[in-house]
Tab-separated table of C-alpha atoms in Angstrom:
chain	number	residue	atom	x	y	z
A	1	MET	CA	70.748	77.338	-8.139
A	2	THR	CA	67.782	75.221	-9.168
A	3	ALA	CA	64.460	76.614	-8.047
A	4	ILE	CA	62.728	74.822	-5.498
A	5	GLN	CA	59.202	73.796	-6.108
A	6	PHE	CA	56.520	75.314	-3.942
A	7	PRO	CA	53.329	73.253	-4.478
A	8	ASN	CA	49.900	73.965	-3.018
A	9	LEU	CA	49.815	72.255	0.258
A	10	PRO	CA	47.540	69.389	0.969
A	11	ASP	CA	45.288	69.508	4.038
A	12	ALA	CA	47.543	67.172	6.155
A	13	GLN	CA	50.589	69.550	5.695
A	14	ARG	CA	48.472	72.607	6.072
A	15	SER	CA	47.454	71.427	9.716
A	16	GLN	CA	50.889	70.510	10.300
A	17	TYR	CA	52.265	73.997	9.844
A	18	SER	CA	49.528	75.680	11.684
A	19	THR	CA	51.177	75.128	15.101
A	20	LEU	CA	54.678	76.233	14.073
A	21	PRO	CA	56.171	79.630	13.491
A	22	GLN	CA	54.594	81.446	10.629
A	23	LEU	CA	56.722	82.034	7.783
A	24	GLY	CA	56.055	85.353	5.831
A	25	LEU	CA	56.328	86.258	2.133
A	26	VAL	CA	57.957	89.696	1.560
A	27	CYS	CA	56.139	91.664	-1.239
A	28	ILE	CA	56.475	89.619	-4.416
A	29	THR	CA	57.047	86.093	-5.546
A	30	VAL	CA	60.224	85.028	-7.557
A	31	ASP	CA	58.124	83.347	-10.349
A	32	LYS	CA	56.380	86.607	-11.040
A	33	GLN	CA	52.991	85.478	-9.986
A	34	VAL	CA	52.981	88.307	-7.448
A	35	ARG	CA	54.291	91.553	-9.239
A	36	PHE	CA	53.277	95.165	-9.049
A	37	ARG	CA	53.434	98.156	-11.467
A	38	THR	CA	55.018	101.548	-10.504
A	39	MET	CA	55.694	104.964	-11.796
A	40	THR	CA	58.724	107.239	-11.147
A	41	ARG	CA	58.187	110.748	-9.775
A	42	THR	CA	60.055	112.109	-12.684
A	43	ARG	CA	57.638	110.471	-15.279
A	44	TYR	CA	54.684	111.492	-13.258
A	45	LEU	CA	55.681	115.128	-13.262
A	46	GLN	CA	55.889	115.139	-16.978
A	47	LEU	CA	52.152	114.183	-17.319
A	48	SER	CA	49.269	116.390	-17.518
A	49	LEU	CA	46.645	116.429	-14.660
A	50	GLU	CA	44.332	114.310	-16.810
A	51	GLN	CA	47.042	111.885	-17.601
A	52	ARG	CA	48.176	111.662	-13.963
A	53	GLN	CA	44.631	110.744	-13.018
A	54	SER	CA	44.215	108.147	-15.687
A	55	SER	CA	47.776	106.539	-15.192
A	56	LEU	CA	47.565	106.330	-11.515
A	57	ARG	CA	43.948	105.001	-11.507
A	58	GLU	CA	45.036	102.216	-13.953
A	59	ILE	CA	48.047	101.359	-11.883
A	60	TYR	CA	46.229	101.344	-8.547
A	61	GLN	CA	43.404	99.196	-10.095
A	62	HIS	CA	46.091	96.710	-11.476
A	63	ASN	CA	48.047	96.661	-8.187
A	64	LEU	CA	44.958	96.021	-6.192
A	65	GLN	CA	44.135	93.017	-8.391
A	66	ARG	CA	47.708	91.718	-7.783
A	67	LEU	CA	47.229	92.146	-3.963
A	68	ASP	CA	44.210	89.922	-4.297
A	69	LYS	CA	46.290	87.406	-6.182
A	70	ALA	CA	48.844	87.596	-3.501
A	71	LEU	CA	46.239	86.548	-0.912
A	72	SER	CA	45.137	83.831	-3.002
A	73	PHE	CA	48.962	82.709	-3.349
A	74	CYS	CA	49.264	82.853	0.458
A	75	GLN	CA	46.120	80.780	0.932
A	76	GLU	CA	47.081	78.125	-1.405
A	77	ASN	CA	50.410	77.737	0.239
A	78	ASN	CA	49.284	78.221	3.826
A	79	LEU	CA	51.154	81.425	4.167
A	80	GLN	CA	49.476	83.471	7.157
A	81	LEU	CA	51.924	86.345	6.949
A	82	TYR	CA	52.313	88.839	4.045
A	83	ARG	CA	54.427	92.118	3.745
A	84	MET	CA	52.782	94.415	1.337
A	85	SER	CA	55.037	96.554	-0.886
A	86	SER	CA	55.544	100.082	0.195
A	87	ALA	CA	55.083	101.023	-3.432
A	88	LEU	CA	51.786	99.403	-3.721
A	89	PHE	CA	50.027	102.588	-4.614
A	90	PRO	CA	52.838	104.779	-6.070
A	91	LEU	CA	52.878	108.554	-5.695
A	92	SER	CA	49.656	108.545	-3.390
A	93	ASP	CA	51.514	111.063	-1.125
A	94	MET	CA	52.076	113.746	-3.720
A	95	GLU	CA	50.976	117.355	-2.996
A	96	ASP	CA	48.453	117.298	-5.673
A	97	GLU	CA	46.471	114.595	-3.794
A	98	ILE	CA	45.440	112.850	-7.161
A	99	GLY	CA	46.523	109.486	-5.901
A	100	ALA	CA	45.056	110.085	-2.399
A	101	ASN	CA	41.770	110.854	-3.832
A	102	ILE	CA	41.841	107.972	-6.235
A	103	LEU	CA	42.333	105.588	-3.315
A	104	GLU	CA	39.370	107.244	-1.497
A	105	GLU	CA	37.350	106.553	-4.614
A	106	MET	CA	38.325	102.900	-4.578
A	107	SER	CA	37.657	102.549	-0.793
A	108	ALA	CA	35.062	99.842	-1.277
A	109	ASP	CA	37.344	97.677	-3.282
A	110	LEU	CA	40.185	98.194	-0.879
A	111	GLY	CA	37.867	97.258	2.086
A	112	LYS	CA	36.973	93.893	0.281
A	113	ILE	CA	40.679	93.083	0.111
A	114	GLY	CA	41.055	93.620	3.875
A	115	GLN	CA	37.883	91.600	4.578
A	116	ARG	CA	39.195	88.725	2.497
A	117	ALA	CA	42.571	88.807	4.380
A	118	GLN	CA	40.710	88.762	7.553
A	119	ALA	CA	38.548	85.877	6.511
A	120	LEU	CA	41.608	83.974	5.391
A	121	GLY	CA	43.473	84.667	8.589
A	122	ILE	CA	46.408	86.335	6.752
A	123	ARG	CA	48.232	88.982	8.596
A	124	MET	CA	49.176	92.027	6.467
A	125	VAL	CA	52.081	94.225	7.409
A	126	LEU	CA	54.169	96.977	5.998
A	127	HIS	CA	57.640	98.270	5.793
A	128	PRO	CA	57.867	101.773	4.582
A	129	ASP	CA	60.874	102.725	2.515
A	130	GLN	CA	64.256	104.073	3.700
A	131	TYR	CA	63.183	107.855	3.071
A	132	VAL	CA	61.171	107.545	6.385
A	133	VAL	CA	63.666	109.022	9.040
A	134	LEU	CA	61.930	110.256	12.099
A	135	SER	CA	65.356	111.033	13.761
A	136	SER	CA	66.592	113.293	11.082
A	137	GLU	CA	68.277	116.614	12.033
A	138	SER	CA	66.215	118.264	9.267
A	139	ALA	CA	62.634	119.251	10.350
A	140	GLU	CA	61.607	119.020	6.742
A	141	VAL	CA	62.681	115.360	6.390
A	142	VAL	CA	60.859	114.598	9.679
A	143	GLN	CA	57.688	116.140	8.504
A	144	THR	CA	57.869	114.371	4.967
A	145	SER	CA	58.499	111.085	6.851
A	146	ILE	CA	55.430	111.588	9.073
A	147	LYS	CA	53.431	112.554	5.767
A	148	ILE	CA	54.551	109.249	4.084
A	149	LEU	CA	53.599	107.252	7.336
A	150	ALA	CA	50.269	109.102	7.443
A	151	ARG	CA	49.584	108.108	3.769
A	152	HIS	CA	50.386	104.439	4.530
A	153	ALA	CA	48.172	104.557	7.634
A	154	ARG	CA	45.277	105.798	5.642
A	155	THR	CA	45.705	103.137	3.057
A	156	MET	CA	45.690	100.446	5.729
A	157	ASP	CA	42.580	102.094	7.238
A	158	LEU	CA	40.922	101.882	3.825
A	159	LEU	CA	41.821	98.229	3.730
A	160	GLY	CA	40.057	97.883	7.005
A	161	LEU	CA	43.290	96.635	8.855
A	162	PRO	CA	43.376	97.283	12.610
A	163	GLN	CA	45.066	100.232	14.322
A	164	SER	CA	47.393	97.853	16.168
A	165	PRO	CA	50.774	96.023	15.686
A	166	TRP	CA	48.854	93.239	14.235
A	167	SER	CA	48.993	95.323	11.043
A	168	LEU	CA	52.379	96.836	11.762
A	169	MET	CA	54.344	99.630	10.030
A	170	ASN	CA	57.933	98.739	10.575
A	171	ILE	CA	60.775	101.289	10.200
A	172	HIS	CA	64.275	101.716	11.186
A	173	GLY	CA	65.747	104.200	13.901
A	174	GLY	CA	67.372	106.186	11.240
A	175	LYS	CA	70.021	108.949	12.129
A	176	SER	CA	72.356	107.497	14.826
A	177	GLN	CA	72.897	109.222	18.234
A	178	ARG	CA	69.479	110.845	18.209
A	179	ALA	CA	67.361	108.546	20.464
A	180	ASP	CA	65.955	111.375	22.584
A	181	GLN	CA	64.721	113.200	19.456
A	182	LEU	CA	63.405	110.097	18.003
A	183	VAL	CA	61.498	109.238	21.148
A	184	GLY	CA	60.016	112.763	21.118
A	185	VAL	CA	58.814	112.463	17.628
A	186	ILE	CA	57.175	109.202	18.310
A	187	SER	CA	55.245	110.699	21.320
A	188	GLU	CA	53.613	113.191	19.003
A	189	LEU	CA	52.659	111.029	16.228
A	190	PRO	CA	48.794	110.519	15.425
A	191	GLU	CA	47.299	107.461	16.805
A	192	THR	CA	46.645	106.026	13.458
A	193	ILE	CA	50.447	105.860	12.899
A	194	LYS	CA	51.709	105.106	16.380
A	195	SER	CA	49.272	102.417	17.142
A	196	ARG	CA	50.857	100.382	14.189
A	197	LEU	CA	54.470	101.618	14.502
A	198	THR	CA	57.233	99.127	15.232
A	199	PHE	CA	61.227	99.523	14.999
A	200	GLU	CA	63.819	97.168	13.849
A	201	ASN	CA	67.504	97.158	14.778
A	202	ASP	CA	70.000	97.755	11.871
A	203	GLU	CA	73.571	97.030	10.985
A	204	TYR	CA	74.765	100.636	11.332
A	205	ALA	CA	73.013	103.308	13.159
A	206	TYR	CA	70.853	101.432	15.949
A	207	SER	CA	71.916	98.223	17.374
A	208	ALA	CA	69.480	95.809	18.854
A	209	SER	CA	70.069	97.148	22.437
A	210	GLU	CA	69.695	100.801	21.275
A	211	ILE	CA	66.519	100.357	19.391
A	212	LEU	CA	65.280	98.210	22.312
A	213	ALA	CA	65.676	101.173	24.542
A	214	VAL	CA	63.922	103.484	22.088
A	215	CYS	CA	60.967	101.000	21.928
A	216	GLN	CA	60.861	100.748	25.730
A	217	ARG	CA	60.791	104.452	26.097
A	218	ALA	CA	58.416	105.129	23.397
A	219	GLY	CA	56.039	102.333	24.216
A	220	VAL	CA	56.139	100.609	20.831
A	221	PRO	CA	57.096	96.976	19.845
A	222	MET	CA	60.493	96.008	18.523
A	223	VAL	CA	60.964	93.772	15.456
A	224	PHE	CA	64.149	91.818	16.184
A	225	ASP	CA	66.430	91.026	13.144
A	226	ALA	CA	68.913	88.440	13.971
A	227	HIS	CA	71.083	89.015	10.861
A	228	HIS	CA	71.376	92.685	11.444
A	229	HIS	CA	72.362	91.838	14.969
A	230	ILE	CA	75.099	89.545	14.058
A	231	CYS	CA	76.476	92.014	11.462
A	232	HIS	CA	76.257	94.936	13.917
A	233	GLU	CA	78.066	93.002	16.656
A	234	LYS	CA	80.488	91.082	14.249
A	235	LEU	CA	79.301	87.689	15.584
A	236	ASP	CA	80.078	84.145	13.955
A	237	SER	CA	76.849	82.386	14.915
A	238	TYR	CA	73.113	83.054	15.155
A	239	ASP	CA	73.183	81.024	18.448
A	240	HIS	CA	75.377	83.414	20.135
A	241	PRO	CA	73.920	84.092	23.704
A	242	SER	CA	72.986	87.689	22.796
A	243	VAL	CA	70.676	86.682	19.871
A	244	ALA	CA	68.360	84.597	22.186
A	245	SER	CA	68.904	87.455	24.837
A	246	MET	CA	67.719	90.172	22.400
A	247	PHE	CA	64.966	87.950	21.058
A	248	TYR	CA	63.362	87.615	24.515
A	249	ALA	CA	63.982	91.269	25.334
A	250	ALA	CA	62.102	92.265	22.075
A	251	ARG	CA	59.293	89.950	22.965
A	252	GLU	CA	58.725	92.049	26.233
A	253	THR	CA	57.888	95.104	24.101
A	254	TRP	CA	54.890	93.455	22.635
A	255	LYS	CA	51.654	93.855	24.731
A	256	ASN	CA	50.562	90.517	22.940
A	257	PRO	CA	53.538	88.227	22.709
A	258	ASP	CA	51.715	86.036	20.264
A	259	TRP	CA	52.092	89.001	17.709
A	260	GLN	CA	55.848	89.118	18.085
A	261	LEU	CA	57.431	89.487	14.565
A	262	VAL	CA	61.059	88.888	13.649
A	263	HIS	CA	63.055	88.966	10.520
A	264	ILE	CA	65.565	86.522	9.213
A	265	SER	CA	68.104	86.787	6.296
A	266	ASN	CA	71.446	85.216	5.594
A	267	GLY	CA	74.638	86.633	4.144
A	268	GLU	CA	75.112	86.302	0.436
A	269	THR	CA	78.748	85.465	0.126
A	270	ALA	CA	79.878	85.146	3.937
A	271	PHE	CA	78.026	84.747	7.195
A	272	ASN	CA	78.315	88.403	8.020
A	273	ASP	CA	77.634	89.736	4.674
A	274	ARG	CA	75.031	92.288	4.640
A	275	LYS	CA	73.700	91.452	1.334
A	276	HIS	CA	70.878	88.911	1.296
A	277	SER	CA	71.159	85.362	0.121
A	278	ASP	CA	68.977	83.511	-2.184
A	279	LEU	CA	67.811	80.970	0.340
A	280	ILE	CA	68.027	80.637	4.195
A	281	SER	CA	70.387	77.893	5.292
A	282	ALA	CA	71.096	79.169	8.835
A	283	MET	CA	68.559	79.919	11.590
A	284	PRO	CA	68.706	81.001	15.116
A	285	ASP	CA	67.687	78.159	17.326
A	286	VAL	CA	65.620	80.562	19.522
A	287	TYR	CA	63.512	81.400	16.377
A	288	HIS	CA	61.598	78.157	16.906
A	289	GLN	CA	59.772	80.152	19.550
A	290	ALA	CA	58.929	83.001	17.108
A	291	PRO	CA	55.363	83.259	16.292
A	292	TRP	CA	55.832	85.154	13.100
A	293	ILE	CA	59.050	85.357	10.953
A	294	GLU	CA	59.485	87.481	7.776
A	295	VAL	CA	61.791	85.702	5.349
A	296	GLU	CA	64.051	88.247	3.760
A	297	ALA	CA	65.722	86.168	0.897
A	298	LYS	CA	66.033	86.797	-2.676
A	299	HIS	CA	64.410	83.705	-3.845
A	300	LYS	CA	61.175	84.648	-1.825
A	301	GLU	CA	58.707	81.659	-1.802
A	302	ASN	CA	61.478	79.086	-2.711
A	303	ALA	CA	63.326	80.230	0.560
A	304	ILE	CA	60.167	79.457	2.579
A	305	ALA	CA	59.762	76.089	0.906
A	306	TYR	CA	63.426	75.495	1.740
A	307	LEU	CA	63.131	76.447	5.284
A	308	ARG	CA	60.019	74.212	5.510
A	309	SER	CA	61.957	71.355	4.141
A	310	TRP	CA	64.951	71.390	6.728
A	311	TRP	CA	63.941	73.627	9.571
A	312	LEU	CA	60.386	73.929	10.156
A	313	MET	CA	59.347	70.205	10.200
A	314	PRO	CA	58.029	68.950	13.480
A	315	ASN	CA	60.940	66.723	14.128
A	316	ASN	CA	63.258	69.718	13.793
A	317	LYS	CA	61.390	71.702	16.430
A	318	LYS	CA	63.230	72.108	19.592
């Protein structure tokens, strides 16, 4: 597929998009302008303490510079929503606390990034990885999950991001049929985590209605994912009545409805395919009423450009 050009927007287009749903970039760009370095746990454990410190410091400094470039990319292309990589500062939750200490040393630099995002009006959010399972049957897994969330929350604090769903940390429900346990764990979370926590429906364990019930009981917002919903319910259209119904129900979990965030992806080879497609060629009509939309497509910024070309223009808004 030919790549779609994503030029910097002129002022006329910039103001045009300001009143429409905000489309969000997820982590990286397909053209490699926004890329981050990492290190595996196996490689890390092979290093001496001195090598761990120097390696992580180098990676963190590089990734922080790249995060600044990500903000520049968003500014240039009028993107006001950016999902940070959960691996932005790899291994910062290790028990040796080397990474955590380095981030504390870099607090001034992190704070500048957060201040710049605020000045640019760019909303920064996070989606911790799949290892965060608050509903696990294993107490050890739950405690490890809380530790990971605490590390992310501290990093967001260092960035100066607010302790609210504006700067959310979005996760899945995890182990199915354990809603009571999940609600109980959420109730005991530190405020630095719970104040940012949101939950998303998935294709397997927690349907939209099931995760909605968890969010209602726990008092946290729900991030509705239309593609996960149609896959879970085996639907043949994003405009099935239940899509709009769940969208509006999710909105009620947000104390500030203007902060409601939703996800969109399309199937790669078929409508109900769980694998993500390169671009987005089908959208729920109700998403015209969504203030914030994360675009989960393989071609990243090209998918956003394509959505702008056919779905987000004023004459397409219903």
